[in-house]
C-alpha cells in the first residue's frame, strides 16, 4: 500500500481507496470504450503506421534535405510512401496521405519534414490513446492492490473494534484497588525478600529452593546450570551466598587463594554463568497483573505459599492469603474483568466503551468494509 494510504485511519483509508479504485476503473473503462468504438485493431494499425512514418522522417531528415545525398532522398521517398500507404479503413488515413503529399517534392527542406509531422498529428492521437490506456491499466491495478490492502487493514481494525465493543458489559468503575493493592504489596515484598535471601543465604540453600520450585508447574523459574549446581554441592564455597561467589570470580588468583580451595573450579563454574546469576530475581514468585481467573489464581497462590514461606516473612505470605480470599468474593469476576479491560485498552478505547460510542465506530467500519468489498467485486478484471 502506498504511504499516503497506510498512514490514514483504517476506515477513512478504506473509503478513500474504494473511491480511488472506482475512479481508476471508470477511467480505464472510458478509454477502452473509445478504443472499442473505433476498433482495437484499427487503432493499433493507425498507431503502428504513425510510429513507422515518424521513424522514417527522423532517420532521413538530415540526409534528404537541401543539397544532401540524392540516394538518401530517393530511399526516403520510397520508404515514406510505403509507410504512409495505409488502407482507407485505417483511422486518420487522410493524415498519412497529407503527410506524403507534404514531402512529395523534387527538393526537400526541414520545413517540409515539419509539415509532414504536423500532418501526421491526427494519427498520433491514436498512439496517445493507447499510451493513456496502458497508464490507465497500470493505475487501475495499483488502485486494486491498494484497495485490497486497505480492505485487509480495515477487516483487522473491525475485528479489534468488535473486541472492544464486546466488553460493553464491563463495569470500568468497579473497585479494582481491592485486588490491586494486596497484589502490589505482595509483589513488592516478595521481590525484596528474595533479594535479601540471595544476599544472605548460602548458594546451596538458594539452589535447594529453586529445585523445590521445579515441582510446582505454575512457578516458572530457570534452574541453575548443571556445572554451577555441582560446584556448589561439592565445594565449601557453596556455603557462601551466590553474589559472593560472583564477587570471588573477579578476584585475582593470589587473592582468591585465600577464599576458596580451588580457584580454577570456581572460575569455570561461576564466571561463565554470570548472565544467569544476574537474571535471578524474585519475579517468578510474584502475582501477575491483571489478575487471572479465580480458580487459576487460587491454584497459583497454593503453589506459591510454601515457596514464599521459605524466604519471606509471615506478613508477606499473609498477603497471598488476602488475595486468595478476595477471589472467593462474589464481585471478584466483575473486578477482574475491569482490571483486564483497563490494562488491555488505552484511554481512548476506554472512553469509547464508557460512552457507548464504540458501537458507532463498529457500525461505520462495517459499512465501509461492505463498500470496499462491493467495489472490489464490481471492478474485478
mmCIF file of C-alpha atoms in Angstrom:
data_model
loop_
_atom_site.group_PDB
_atom_site.id
_atom_site.type_symbol
_atom_site.label_atom_id
_atom_site.label_comp_id
_atom_site.label_asym_id
_atom_site.label_seq_id
_atom_site.Cartn_x
_atom_site.Cartn_y
_atom_site.Cartn_z
ATOM 1 C CA UNK A 1 0.000 0.000 0.000
ATOM 2 C CA UNK A 2 1.295 3.479 -0.708
ATOM 3 C CA UNK A 3 2.460 5.569 2.248
ATOM 4 C CA UNK A 4 -0.417 8.036 1.939
ATOM 5 C CA UNK A 5 -2.988 5.272 2.423
ATOM 6 C CA UNK A 6 -1.004 3.438 5.125
ATOM 7 C CA UNK A 7 -0.824 6.457 7.446
ATOM 8 C CA UNK A 8 -4.572 7.208 7.408
ATOM 9 C CA UNK A 9 -7.041 5.774 9.916
ATOM 10 C CA UNK A 10 -8.271 2.413 8.521
ATOM 11 C CA UNK A 11 -11.920 3.397 7.953
ATOM 12 C CA UNK A 12 -11.042 6.623 6.145
ATOM 13 C CA UNK A 13 -8.233 4.893 4.235
ATOM 14 C CA UNK A 14 -10.563 2.153 3.021
ATOM 15 C CA UNK A 15 -13.232 4.634 1.960
ATOM 16 C CA UNK A 16 -10.619 6.649 0.062
ATOM 17 C CA UNK A 17 -9.165 3.512 -1.536
ATOM 18 C CA UNK A 18 -12.648 2.395 -2.647
ATOM 19 C CA UNK A 19 -13.314 5.791 -4.252
ATOM 20 C CA UNK A 20 -9.909 5.777 -5.941
ATOM 21 C CA UNK A 21 -10.476 2.280 -7.299
ATOM 22 C CA UNK A 22 -13.885 3.204 -8.666
ATOM 23 C CA UNK A 23 -12.417 6.291 -10.357
ATOM 24 C CA UNK A 24 -9.499 4.399 -11.873
ATOM 25 C CA UNK A 25 -11.856 1.635 -13.063
ATOM 26 C CA UNK A 26 -14.212 4.133 -14.706
ATOM 27 C CA UNK A 27 -11.281 5.901 -16.349
ATOM 28 C CA UNK A 28 -9.955 2.642 -17.753
ATOM 29 C CA UNK A 29 -13.389 1.614 -18.987
ATOM 30 C CA UNK A 30 -13.892 5.024 -20.645
ATOM 31 C CA UNK A 31 -10.615 4.818 -22.575
ATOM 32 C CA UNK A 32 -11.196 1.199 -23.532
ATOM 33 C CA UNK A 33 -14.708 2.104 -24.731
ATOM 34 C CA UNK A 34 -13.246 4.788 -27.004
ATOM 35 C CA UNK A 35 -10.828 2.238 -28.452
ATOM 36 C CA UNK A 36 -13.595 -0.340 -28.865
ATOM 37 C CA UNK A 37 -15.781 2.227 -30.651
ATOM 38 C CA UNK A 38 -13.081 2.714 -33.274
ATOM 39 C CA UNK A 39 -11.966 -0.894 -33.231
ATOM 40 C CA UNK A 40 -8.946 -2.127 -31.351
ATOM 41 C CA UNK A 41 -7.272 -3.472 -34.499
ATOM 42 C CA UNK A 42 -7.859 -0.244 -36.423
ATOM 43 C CA UNK A 43 -6.474 1.900 -33.578
ATOM 44 C CA UNK A 44 -3.345 -0.254 -33.312
ATOM 45 C CA UNK A 45 -2.900 -0.162 -37.095
ATOM 46 C CA UNK A 46 -3.046 3.651 -37.079
ATOM 47 C CA UNK A 47 -0.611 3.842 -34.164
ATOM 48 C CA UNK A 48 1.832 1.399 -35.798
ATOM 49 C CA UNK A 49 1.713 3.287 -39.098
ATOM 50 C CA UNK A 50 2.278 6.602 -37.313
ATOM 51 C CA UNK A 51 5.319 5.285 -35.420
ATOM 52 C CA UNK A 52 6.726 3.844 -38.655
ATOM 53 C CA UNK A 53 6.262 7.117 -40.535
ATOM 54 C CA UNK A 54 7.870 9.185 -37.759
ATOM 55 C CA UNK A 55 10.860 6.829 -37.659
ATOM 56 C CA UNK A 56 11.379 7.311 -41.398
ATOM 57 C CA UNK A 57 11.174 11.104 -41.050
ATOM 58 C CA UNK A 58 13.656 11.103 -38.175
ATOM 59 C CA UNK A 59 16.085 8.787 -39.980
ATOM 60 C CA UNK A 60 16.262 10.711 -43.292
ATOM 61 C CA UNK A 61 15.665 14.349 -42.342
ATOM 62 C CA UNK A 62 19.325 15.347 -42.230
ATOM 63 C CA UNK A 63 20.483 13.470 -45.345
ATOM 64 C CA UNK A 64 17.479 14.015 -47.631
ATOM 65 C CA UNK A 65 17.076 17.786 -47.240
ATOM 66 C CA UNK A 66 18.693 20.637 -49.197
ATOM 67 C CA UNK A 67 21.623 19.553 -51.315
ATOM 68 C CA UNK A 68 22.080 16.337 -49.349
ATOM 69 C CA UNK A 69 22.728 12.879 -50.677
ATOM 70 C CA UNK A 70 20.444 12.163 -53.658
ATOM 71 C CA UNK A 71 20.458 8.471 -52.878
ATOM 72 C CA UNK A 72 19.125 9.200 -49.380
ATOM 73 C CA UNK A 73 16.429 11.357 -50.936
ATOM 74 C CA UNK A 74 15.345 8.513 -53.204
ATOM 75 C CA UNK A 75 15.353 5.959 -50.388
ATOM 76 C CA UNK A 76 13.374 8.344 -48.206
ATOM 77 C CA UNK A 77 10.742 8.917 -50.829
ATOM 78 C CA UNK A 78 10.268 5.193 -51.297
ATOM 79 C CA UNK A 79 10.228 4.287 -47.620
ATOM 80 C CA UNK A 80 7.968 7.172 -46.605
ATOM 81 C CA UNK A 81 5.490 6.438 -49.359
ATOM 82 C CA UNK A 82 5.377 2.834 -48.172
ATOM 83 C CA UNK A 83 4.986 3.921 -44.523
ATOM 84 C CA UNK A 84 2.069 6.226 -45.319
ATOM 85 C CA UNK A 85 0.370 3.831 -47.716
ATOM 86 C CA UNK A 86 -2.399 2.691 -45.388
ATOM 87 C CA UNK A 87 -5.818 1.234 -46.100
ATOM 88 C CA UNK A 88 -8.721 3.644 -46.229
ATOM 89 C CA UNK A 89 -10.167 1.751 -43.261
ATOM 90 C CA UNK A 90 -7.279 2.870 -41.002
ATOM 91 C CA UNK A 91 -8.346 5.799 -38.779
ATOM 92 C CA UNK A 92 -6.845 9.167 -39.863
ATOM 93 C CA UNK A 93 -5.882 7.637 -43.218
ATOM 94 C CA UNK A 94 -6.167 11.114 -44.751
ATOM 95 C CA UNK A 95 -3.412 12.280 -42.392
ATOM 96 C CA UNK A 96 -0.995 9.793 -43.909
ATOM 97 C CA UNK A 97 -1.940 10.915 -47.412
ATOM 98 C CA UNK A 98 -1.436 14.569 -46.412
ATOM 99 C CA UNK A 99 1.959 13.788 -44.863
ATOM 100 C CA UNK A 100 3.103 12.026 -48.018
ATOM 101 C CA UNK A 101 1.934 14.957 -50.112
ATOM 102 C CA UNK A 102 3.913 17.365 -47.895
ATOM 103 C CA UNK A 103 7.207 15.725 -48.898
ATOM 104 C CA UNK A 104 6.306 14.813 -52.478
ATOM 105 C CA UNK A 105 8.739 17.333 -53.934
ATOM 106 C CA UNK A 106 11.891 17.344 -56.026
ATOM 107 C CA UNK A 107 13.771 19.090 -53.256
ATOM 108 C CA UNK A 108 13.071 18.895 -49.536
ATOM 109 C CA UNK A 109 13.715 21.268 -46.640
ATOM 110 C CA UNK A 110 13.370 20.953 -42.879
ATOM 111 C CA UNK A 111 10.065 22.793 -43.098
ATOM 112 C CA UNK A 112 8.734 20.019 -45.361
ATOM 113 C CA UNK A 113 9.581 17.441 -42.749
ATOM 114 C CA UNK A 114 7.909 19.636 -40.110
ATOM 115 C CA UNK A 115 4.833 19.864 -42.321
ATOM 116 C CA UNK A 116 4.765 16.079 -42.666
ATOM 117 C CA UNK A 117 4.939 15.627 -38.914
ATOM 118 C CA UNK A 118 2.149 18.163 -38.418
ATOM 119 C CA UNK A 119 0.019 16.379 -40.993
ATOM 120 C CA UNK A 120 0.509 13.098 -39.085
ATOM 121 C CA UNK A 121 -0.718 14.547 -35.770
ATOM 122 C CA UNK A 122 -4.313 13.202 -36.124
ATOM 123 C CA UNK A 123 -2.863 9.693 -36.399
ATOM 124 C CA UNK A 124 -0.578 10.414 -33.442
ATOM 125 C CA UNK A 125 -3.680 10.807 -31.290
ATOM 126 C CA UNK A 126 -4.159 7.041 -31.538
ATOM 127 C CA UNK A 127 -0.660 6.470 -30.132
ATOM 128 C CA UNK A 128 -1.571 8.769 -27.236
ATOM 129 C CA UNK A 129 -4.844 6.910 -26.792
ATOM 130 C CA UNK A 130 -3.049 3.567 -26.461
ATOM 131 C CA UNK A 131 -0.492 5.086 -24.060
ATOM 132 C CA UNK A 132 -3.300 6.512 -21.915
ATOM 133 C CA UNK A 133 -4.922 3.088 -21.949
ATOM 134 C CA UNK A 134 -1.712 1.455 -20.712
ATOM 135 C CA UNK A 135 -1.341 4.092 -17.980
ATOM 136 C CA UNK A 136 -4.986 3.650 -17.002
ATOM 137 C CA UNK A 137 -4.499 -0.118 -16.727
ATOM 138 C CA UNK A 138 -1.432 0.387 -14.503
ATOM 139 C CA UNK A 139 -3.260 2.950 -12.353
ATOM 140 C CA UNK A 140 -6.255 0.641 -12.038
ATOM 141 C CA UNK A 141 -4.138 -2.327 -10.964
ATOM 142 C CA UNK A 142 -2.302 -0.219 -8.389
ATOM 143 C CA UNK A 143 -5.643 1.017 -7.095
ATOM 144 C CA UNK A 144 -6.903 -2.566 -6.753
ATOM 145 C CA UNK A 145 -3.731 -3.538 -4.893
ATOM 146 C CA UNK A 146 -4.130 -0.570 -2.539
ATOM 147 C CA UNK A 147 -7.831 -1.307 -2.093
ATOM 148 C CA UNK A 148 -7.193 -4.942 -1.181
ATOM 149 C CA UNK A 149 -4.600 -3.905 1.395
ATOM 150 C CA UNK A 150 -6.913 -1.213 2.762
ATOM 151 C CA UNK A 151 -9.701 -3.816 2.938
ATOM 152 C CA UNK A 152 -7.475 -6.193 4.888
ATOM 153 C CA UNK A 153 -6.379 -3.460 7.300
ATOM 154 C CA UNK A 154 -9.977 -2.441 7.812
ATOM 155 C CA UNK A 155 -11.023 -6.052 8.459
ATOM 156 C CA UNK A 156 -8.340 -6.310 11.149
ATOM 157 C CA UNK A 157 -9.415 -2.944 12.548
ATOM 158 C CA UNK A 158 -13.039 -4.073 12.645
ATOM 159 C CA UNK A 159 -12.098 -7.251 14.491
ATOM 160 C CA UNK A 160 -10.255 -5.116 17.032
ATOM 161 C CA UNK A 161 -13.180 -2.681 17.396
ATOM 162 C CA UNK A 162 -15.627 -5.555 17.823
ATOM 163 C CA UNK A 163 -13.425 -6.998 20.556
ATOM 164 C CA UNK A 164 -13.598 -3.663 22.374
ATOM 165 C CA UNK A 165 -17.360 -3.448 21.875
ATOM 166 C CA UNK A 166 -17.768 -6.952 23.304
ATOM 167 C CA UNK A 167 -16.570 -5.535 26.615
ATOM 168 C CA UNK A 168 -19.574 -3.218 26.911
ATOM 169 C CA UNK A 169 -20.801 -5.226 29.898
ATOM 170 C CA UNK A 170 -17.647 -4.463 31.896
ATOM 171 C CA UNK A 171 -18.028 -2.107 34.850
ATOM 172 C CA UNK A 172 -14.999 0.132 34.445
ATOM 173 C CA UNK A 173 -15.821 1.806 37.769
ATOM 174 C CA UNK A 174 -15.505 -1.448 39.718
ATOM 175 C CA UNK A 175 -13.180 -1.109 42.777
ATOM 176 C CA UNK A 176 -10.087 -2.661 41.186
ATOM 177 C CA UNK A 177 -7.917 -1.411 44.051
ATOM 178 C CA UNK A 178 -9.399 -4.019 46.397
ATOM 179 C CA UNK A 179 -7.349 -6.570 44.480
ATOM 180 C CA UNK A 180 -4.527 -4.458 43.053
ATOM 181 C CA UNK A 181 -3.419 -3.142 46.434
ATOM 182 C CA UNK A 182 -2.728 -6.519 48.078
ATOM 183 C CA UNK A 183 -1.216 -7.838 44.825
ATOM 184 C CA UNK A 184 1.115 -4.836 44.516
ATOM 185 C CA UNK A 185 2.045 -5.039 48.192
ATOM 186 C CA UNK A 186 2.811 -8.756 47.924
ATOM 187 C CA UNK A 187 4.841 -8.390 44.720
ATOM 188 C CA UNK A 188 6.990 -5.642 46.176
ATOM 189 C CA UNK A 189 7.534 -7.549 49.418
ATOM 190 C CA UNK A 190 8.365 -10.877 47.771
ATOM 191 C CA UNK A 191 10.884 -9.271 45.402
ATOM 192 C CA UNK A 192 12.658 -7.615 48.335
ATOM 193 C CA UNK A 193 12.547 -10.826 50.385
ATOM 194 C CA UNK A 194 14.099 -12.843 47.572
ATOM 195 C CA UNK A 195 16.855 -10.274 47.071
ATOM 196 C CA UNK A 196 17.630 -10.495 50.772
ATOM 197 C CA UNK A 197 17.547 -14.297 50.564
ATOM 198 C CA UNK A 198 20.111 -14.226 47.725
ATOM 199 C CA UNK A 199 22.407 -11.835 49.566
ATOM 200 C CA UNK A 200 22.356 -13.629 52.905
ATOM 201 C CA UNK A 201 21.703 -17.333 52.429
ATOM 202 C CA UNK A 202 24.083 -19.928 51.061
ATOM 203 C CA UNK A 203 24.153 -20.792 47.376
ATOM 204 C CA UNK A 204 23.150 -24.348 48.321
ATOM 205 C CA UNK A 205 20.044 -23.052 50.122
ATOM 206 C CA UNK A 206 19.079 -20.935 47.127
ATOM 207 C CA UNK A 207 19.540 -23.846 44.738
ATOM 208 C CA UNK A 208 17.517 -26.091 47.020
ATOM 209 C CA UNK A 209 14.658 -23.587 46.837
ATOM 210 C CA UNK A 210 14.891 -23.474 43.044
ATOM 211 C CA UNK A 211 14.900 -27.262 42.846
ATOM 212 C CA UNK A 212 11.813 -27.373 45.054
ATOM 213 C CA UNK A 213 10.119 -24.745 42.848
ATOM 214 C CA UNK A 214 10.592 -27.007 39.838
ATOM 215 C CA UNK A 215 7.960 -29.318 41.289
ATOM 216 C CA UNK A 216 5.347 -26.554 41.007
ATOM 217 C CA UNK A 217 4.292 -26.152 37.348
ATOM 218 C CA UNK A 218 2.869 -22.647 37.735
ATOM 219 C CA UNK A 219 6.120 -21.296 39.159
ATOM 220 C CA UNK A 220 8.292 -20.877 36.092
ATOM 221 C CA UNK A 221 11.890 -20.355 37.160
ATOM 222 C CA UNK A 222 15.157 -21.223 35.425
ATOM 223 C CA UNK A 223 17.122 -23.944 37.157
ATOM 224 C CA UNK A 224 20.837 -23.476 37.888
ATOM 225 C CA UNK A 225 23.236 -24.671 35.175
ATOM 226 C CA UNK A 226 24.421 -28.187 35.940
ATOM 227 C CA UNK A 227 28.100 -27.342 36.477
ATOM 228 C CA UNK A 228 27.230 -24.443 38.787
ATOM 229 C CA UNK A 229 24.886 -26.638 40.824
ATOM 230 C CA UNK A 230 27.552 -29.362 41.110
ATOM 231 C CA UNK A 231 30.203 -26.843 42.153
ATOM 232 C CA UNK A 232 28.010 -25.515 44.971
ATOM 233 C CA UNK A 233 27.280 -29.048 46.170
ATOM 234 C CA UNK A 234 30.896 -30.303 46.054
ATOM 235 C CA UNK A 235 32.900 -27.303 47.284
ATOM 236 C CA UNK A 236 32.918 -25.473 50.597
ATOM 237 C CA UNK A 237 32.313 -22.212 48.751
ATOM 238 C CA UNK A 238 28.745 -23.440 48.158
ATOM 239 C CA UNK A 239 28.057 -22.275 51.730
ATOM 240 C CA UNK A 240 28.631 -18.698 50.585
ATOM 241 C CA UNK A 241 25.821 -16.557 49.102
ATOM 242 C CA UNK A 242 25.624 -16.609 45.320
ATOM 243 C CA UNK A 243 26.518 -12.886 44.905
ATOM 244 C CA UNK A 244 29.650 -13.585 46.971
ATOM 245 C CA UNK A 245 30.704 -16.346 44.592
ATOM 246 C CA UNK A 246 30.233 -13.960 41.712
ATOM 247 C CA UNK A 247 32.380 -11.411 43.514
ATOM 248 C CA UNK A 248 35.073 -14.049 44.089
ATOM 249 C CA UNK A 249 35.182 -14.737 40.360
ATOM 250 C CA UNK A 250 36.538 -11.220 39.811
ATOM 251 C CA UNK A 251 39.379 -11.619 42.333
ATOM 252 C CA UNK A 252 42.969 -12.079 41.261
ATOM 253 C CA UNK A 253 44.476 -15.562 41.526
ATOM 254 C CA UNK A 254 46.542 -14.684 44.579
ATOM 255 C CA UNK A 255 43.638 -13.082 46.395
ATOM 256 C CA UNK A 256 41.229 -15.877 45.503
ATOM 257 C CA UNK A 257 43.593 -18.462 47.011
ATOM 258 C CA UNK A 258 42.682 -17.072 50.422
ATOM 259 C CA UNK A 259 38.928 -17.647 49.954
ATOM 260 C CA UNK A 260 38.361 -20.901 48.065
ATOM 261 C CA UNK A 261 40.132 -24.228 47.850
ATOM 262 C CA UNK A 262 40.023 -24.490 44.054
ATOM 263 C CA UNK A 263 40.090 -21.090 42.288
ATOM 264 C CA UNK A 264 40.080 -22.680 38.843
ATOM 265 C CA UNK A 265 36.921 -24.658 39.573
ATOM 266 C CA UNK A 266 35.172 -21.523 40.847
ATOM 267 C CA UNK A 267 36.029 -19.515 37.751
ATOM 268 C CA UNK A 268 34.995 -22.362 35.475
ATOM 269 C CA UNK A 269 31.641 -22.883 37.217
ATOM 270 C CA UNK A 270 30.711 -19.338 38.268
ATOM 271 C CA UNK A 271 32.197 -16.740 35.932
ATOM 272 C CA UNK A 272 30.778 -18.319 32.781
ATOM 273 C CA UNK A 273 27.261 -18.169 34.223
ATOM 274 C CA UNK A 274 27.297 -14.505 35.220
ATOM 275 C CA UNK A 275 24.309 -13.742 32.978
ATOM 276 C CA UNK A 276 22.158 -16.449 34.601
ATOM 277 C CA UNK A 277 23.133 -15.279 38.085
ATOM 278 C CA UNK A 278 22.439 -11.617 37.263
ATOM 279 C CA UNK A 279 18.979 -12.553 35.931
ATOM 280 C CA UNK A 280 17.993 -14.467 39.049
ATOM 281 C CA UNK A 281 15.394 -12.490 40.981
ATOM 282 C CA UNK A 282 12.066 -12.835 42.759
ATOM 283 C CA UNK A 283 9.902 -12.199 39.704
ATOM 284 C CA UNK A 284 8.840 -15.875 39.298
ATOM 285 C CA UNK A 285 7.277 -15.703 42.782
ATOM 286 C CA UNK A 286 5.098 -12.664 42.005
ATOM 287 C CA UNK A 287 1.430 -12.490 41.005
ATOM 288 C CA UNK A 288 0.541 -11.360 37.500
ATOM 289 C CA UNK A 289 -1.480 -8.234 36.772
ATOM 290 C CA UNK A 290 -4.176 -8.057 35.597
ATOM 291 C CA UNK A 291 -5.253 -10.982 37.770
ATOM 292 C CA UNK A 292 -6.053 -14.431 36.431
ATOM 293 C CA UNK A 293 -9.476 -16.085 36.751
ATOM 294 C CA UNK A 294 -10.308 -17.009 40.337
ATOM 295 C CA UNK A 295 -9.627 -20.738 40.181
ATOM 296 C CA UNK A 296 -6.334 -20.318 38.327
ATOM 297 C CA UNK A 297 -5.171 -17.607 40.713
ATOM 298 C CA UNK A 298 -6.083 -19.674 43.776
ATOM 299 C CA UNK A 299 -4.089 -22.595 42.398
ATOM 300 C CA UNK A 300 -1.053 -20.403 41.789
ATOM 301 C CA UNK A 301 -1.299 -18.987 45.309
ATOM 302 C CA UNK A 302 -1.471 -22.542 46.612
ATOM 303 C CA UNK A 303 1.833 -23.291 44.872
ATOM 304 C CA UNK A 304 3.492 -20.013 45.840
ATOM 305 C CA UNK A 305 2.669 -20.155 49.553
ATOM 306 C CA UNK A 306 5.081 -22.933 50.618
ATOM 307 C CA UNK A 307 7.834 -21.491 48.414
ATOM 308 C CA UNK A 308 7.452 -17.906 49.606
ATOM 309 C CA UNK A 309 7.382 -19.197 53.192
ATOM 310 C CA UNK A 310 10.961 -20.410 52.635
ATOM 311 C CA UNK A 311 12.395 -16.906 52.267
ATOM 312 C CA UNK A 312 9.675 -14.299 53.039
ATOM 313 C CA UNK A 313 8.208 -13.240 56.379
ATOM 314 C CA UNK A 314 4.709 -14.097 57.580
ATOM 315 C CA UNK A 315 3.363 -10.665 56.698
ATOM 316 C CA UNK A 316 4.317 -11.210 53.053
ATOM 317 C CA UNK A 317 2.767 -14.691 52.972
ATOM 318 C CA UNK A 318 -0.366 -13.301 54.626
ATOM 319 C CA UNK A 319 -0.820 -11.008 51.613
ATOM 320 C CA UNK A 320 -1.115 -14.121 49.452
ATOM 321 C CA UNK A 321 -3.941 -15.348 51.636
ATOM 322 C CA UNK A 322 -5.602 -11.928 51.377
ATOM 323 C CA UNK A 323 -5.605 -12.166 47.592
ATOM 324 C CA UNK A 324 -6.813 -15.771 47.752
ATOM 325 C CA UNK A 325 -9.725 -14.790 49.976
ATOM 326 C CA UNK A 326 -10.582 -11.945 47.620
ATOM 327 C CA UNK A 327 -11.026 -14.424 44.755
ATOM 328 C CA UNK A 328 -13.841 -16.091 46.694
ATOM 329 C CA UNK A 329 -15.969 -12.951 46.952
ATOM 330 C CA UNK A 330 -18.959 -12.537 44.667
ATOM 331 C CA UNK A 331 -17.677 -9.453 42.866
ATOM 332 C CA UNK A 332 -14.235 -10.882 42.019
ATOM 333 C CA UNK A 333 -15.009 -11.645 38.375
ATOM 334 C CA UNK A 334 -16.557 -8.204 37.885
ATOM 335 C CA UNK A 335 -13.455 -6.569 39.308
ATOM 336 C CA UNK A 336 -11.103 -8.866 37.371
ATOM 337 C CA UNK A 337 -12.815 -8.016 34.077
ATOM 338 C CA UNK A 338 -12.498 -4.328 34.894
ATOM 339 C CA UNK A 339 -8.795 -4.769 35.671
ATOM 340 C CA UNK A 340 -8.198 -6.718 32.450
ATOM 341 C CA UNK A 341 -10.054 -4.120 30.396
ATOM 342 C CA UNK A 342 -8.182 -1.233 31.987
ATOM 343 C CA UNK A 343 -4.868 -2.968 31.332
ATOM 344 C CA UNK A 344 -5.576 -4.022 27.747
ATOM 345 C CA UNK A 345 -7.362 -0.934 26.425
ATOM 346 C CA UNK A 346 -5.855 2.516 26.053
ATOM 347 C CA UNK A 347 -7.577 5.613 27.385
ATOM 348 C CA UNK A 348 -9.281 6.382 24.076
ATOM 349 C CA UNK A 349 -10.848 2.917 23.845
ATOM 350 C CA UNK A 350 -11.931 3.037 27.482
ATOM 351 C CA UNK A 351 -13.679 6.357 26.810
ATOM 352 C CA UNK A 352 -15.368 4.945 23.697
ATOM 353 C CA UNK A 353 -16.520 1.956 25.717
ATOM 354 C CA UNK A 354 -17.791 4.053 28.615
ATOM 355 C CA UNK A 355 -19.705 6.418 26.330
ATOM 356 C CA UNK A 356 -21.085 3.679 24.081
ATOM 357 C CA UNK A 357 -19.589 5.376 21.003
ATOM 358 C CA UNK A 358 -17.642 2.213 20.242
ATOM 359 C CA UNK A 359 -20.784 0.727 18.682
ATOM 360 C CA UNK A 360 -20.983 3.656 16.232
ATOM 361 C CA UNK A 361 -17.355 3.040 15.296
ATOM 362 C CA UNK A 362 -18.065 -0.641 14.697
ATOM 363 C CA UNK A 363 -21.087 0.183 12.522
ATOM 364 C CA UNK A 364 -19.073 2.691 10.473
ATOM 365 C CA UNK A 365 -16.258 0.187 9.946
ATOM 366 C CA UNK A 366 -18.731 -2.489 8.842
ATOM 367 C CA UNK A 367 -20.382 -0.122 6.360
ATOM 368 C CA UNK A 368 -17.076 0.854 4.773
ATOM 369 C CA UNK A 369 -15.910 -2.759 4.707
ATOM 370 C CA UNK A 370 -19.107 -3.687 2.832
ATOM 371 C CA UNK A 371 -18.498 -0.766 0.465
ATOM 372 C CA UNK A 372 -14.934 -1.679 -0.411
ATOM 373 C CA UNK A 373 -15.849 -5.358 -0.811
ATOM 374 C CA UNK A 374 -18.599 -4.317 -3.233
ATOM 375 C CA UNK A 375 -16.280 -2.073 -5.238
ATOM 376 C CA UNK A 376 -13.633 -4.799 -5.419
ATOM 377 C CA UNK A 377 -16.246 -7.274 -6.670
ATOM 378 C CA UNK A 378 -17.676 -4.858 -9.241
ATOM 379 C CA UNK A 379 -14.262 -3.890 -10.607
ATOM 380 C CA UNK A 380 -12.836 -7.393 -10.883
ATOM 381 C CA UNK A 381 -10.945 -7.936 -14.129
#
